[in-house]
Amino acid sequence: EDRDNDGKADKLTVFYDKLHCPTGFEFFNGGVLVVDQPRLLWLKDTDGDDKVDVVVQVLDGWATEDTHHTVGAFEYNHGGLLHMLEGIAMSTTVETPWGPFRNFGTPGAYVVDPRTWKIRHFVTPGYGNPWCYVFNEWSQGIVGDGTTANQHWDTPLSGAQFPGRKGLNPVFPTDGMRPVVGSEFLVSRHFPEDVQDQFTYACVINMNGMPRWKIFDDGAGYKGIRIRQSDGRTPFDLIRSTDKHFRPVDPQIGPDGALWFGDWANALIGHMQYSQRDPNRDHQLGRIYRLVYKGKPLLKPVTQFGKSNAEVLEQLREYEWRTRYRARRELQNRPAKEVLPAVAAWVSQLKADDPAYDRLRCEALWIQQSFHAIDMNLLKQVLAAKTPQARAAAVRIVADERDYLPEALALLKEAANDENLRVRTEAVRGLSFFPTTDAMQAVVASLKKQPDYYLKYTAEAALAANPSAWQGLYVKGELAKDDPETRKMLDGIISSSKIGAQAVPYLQQLLGKDPLTPETRNKAIQALADLRGGNAKNGKAVFRRNCIACHKVFNEGNEYGPNMNEVGKRLTRFKIVESIIDPNAELDAKYQSTRIDTIDGKSITGLVVSETPQQLVLFDGKEKKTIDKKNIEERTVLKQSSMPEGLAGSMAPVEFLDVIEFLSSLK
């Protein structure tokens, strides 16, 4: 902690000295929540000596297979729900007061209610390892992948879950950034006007810095563009370093208005066991920086400790979104019997002519939501507010509080007819949690008023999650009979669900943890190869999204793996399926991984992409590395493909079949 704003730490607090592998923490109820694989702990200092006196094991069973993929990247939404991200290479088995929660091999976000410890999970399709989550001032979430740097609006993804979810268009192109660890909106009076409301994330390998993006409304959702210099081409980044060991993480606007972020500061960042145990791995360094704008003074921090409920409620008017975040967290951690009456009194004093009137009423609802104590009169007033962002926020509250609001379904059905696309999309997300005929009829009805891409995606997902609630009506011709576009969507759900469902048992066999006999394995691969009906056009889009980093087709991508032109002529469908399921089944020597051990004790593994008598160039799946041969102590060709295993698990079953159809067509 820097107490006098001189840029130097005045106080260091050790929370707990026996954590095995902490991957994330967040303040909660006067203490700190910390992930200590496989446990989620609550730590508290009760006597003010800056040392932990109470250690409570809250939840146990978080997966431990890969420290890079383990649950972390904590972020509360405005209503007090804790969001935690986890990568694909994990098998979580959490024990909760409500029974076990299981998740295997699907990347995404856990949404935890800290009042009840109930957990739900939503998949982020196409992600390898999500590590970014942040909410804007209306509690609209942007969730992002660490591996590919894709960022997505979370509303279409976070409804009811089902096997076979399609990929979603990202908010903006990544421009090759990867991987990224942590994101933030730049909203601070300390910063200049021309960066306000911009979005940034921390890139730790191929850029070593933080780019800037401007995010705009795009129909129901959002779109963004990268900030560039006057030539229109050169990126105008927030920070960029030539030090390849500078690895910025977790940027956040601090109470002083500066941007605070960590620096991983490590040369070795590999996942493999030999990387984790490499004696050259740095376990001591690592830094915390703050980025200060020299043109303005730092802000006087707005603090919550010792302030009355009324004073903290007034902090919800502050310009900085992070100040509001901390004010919410403080109020949500105080006793309900004190906070809720204070919120009611505060709302009664709000003025309708205040430009922030609708948002401030949402702030009151978010505090109430965190206690599961929504004022229905206030909620209905905000559902009818003039500001569409406020109506969308209120609908999201209805959806997330559906277990506590008897009128939830009726309110969502009404909101599905709203004139605003974002409001309707939030309503459709909420309706996805109700597997009833009337809920699905309301979803279909929402598509009558010129739906955009995001509303269509969310509606299709809601319908795909609840097929038994509407397919009977549709077959009888009683659903969307005068809407050809919606009927086309419903036809697609039925047909894609059918073929996807046919692939599921075989993919479960091949991608599951149970060992298979060669005969069972080959039968499952052949069954997938024999399935027809995949969409080659969609398969091309899925391939472009997941594979062109290493493969080239139609002059797109890189040739770090085999060129895919005419692959359908070279390989049978069986071999195409096998090459995706098990990249190590048949190895071409030129695509085998090579491990280089250097004389200074470092170990680098990747694909040899070029070689001269003096140098060797390796591609490690992230970047190319040049190694002087005079520094090589040992060179080992490994019996493993440079193609990552588990790729099939990052695609929907129907998308897997689409890719097979696409590759088979390349003749």
JSON list of C-alpha atoms in Angstrom, two decimals, residues 181 202-204 208-210 239 246-251 261-264:
[
{"chain": "A", "resi": 181, "resn": "VAL", "atom": "CA", "xyz": [-4.39, -11.55, -18.78]},
{"chain": "A", "resi": 202, "resn": "ALA", "atom": "CA", "xyz": [-2.73, -6.81, -20.77]},
{"chain": "A", "resi": 203, "resn": "CYS", "atom": "CA", "xyz": [-0.81, -8.74, -23.44]},
{"chain": "A", "resi": 204, "resn": "VAL", "atom": "CA", "xyz": [2.06, -10.87, -22.12]},
{"chain": "A", "resi": 208, "resn": "ASN", "atom": "CA", "xyz": [4.24, -7.08, -23.96]},
{"chain": "A", "resi": 209, "resn": "GLY", "atom": "CA", "xyz": [1.97, -4.16, -23.29]},
{"chain": "A", "resi": 210, "resn": "MET", "atom": "CA", "xyz": [-1.60, -2.86, -23.40]},
{"chain": "A", "resi": 239, "resn": "ILE", "atom": "CA", "xyz": [1.97, 1.00, -23.04]},
{"chain": "A", "resi": 246, "resn": "PHE", "atom": "CA", "xyz": [7.72, -7.79, -19.16]},
{"chain": "A", "resi": 247, "resn": "ARG", "atom": "CA", "xyz": [4.38, -9.53, -18.73]},
{"chain": "A", "resi": 248, "resn": "PRO", "atom": "CA", "xyz": [1.66, -7.09, -17.58]},
{"chain": "A", "resi": 249, "resn": "VAL", "atom": "CA", "xyz": [-1.41, -8.56, -15.86]},
{"chain": "A", "resi": 250, "resn": "ASP", "atom": "CA", "xyz": [-4.69, -7.48, -14.25]},
{"chain": "A", "resi": 251, "resn": "PRO", "atom": "CA", "xyz": [-4.90, -3.73, -15.03]},
{"chain": "A", "resi": 261, "resn": "PHE", "atom": "CA", "xyz": [-1.19, -3.48, -12.93]},
{"chain": "A", "resi": 262, "resn": "GLY", "atom": "CA", "xyz": [1.08, -6.36, -12.07]},
{"chain": "A", "resi": 263, "resn": "ASP", "atom": "CA", "xyz": [4.14, -7.54, -13.96]},
{"chain": "A", "resi": 264, "resn": "TRP", "atom": "CA", "xyz": [4.57, -11.31, -14.07]}
]
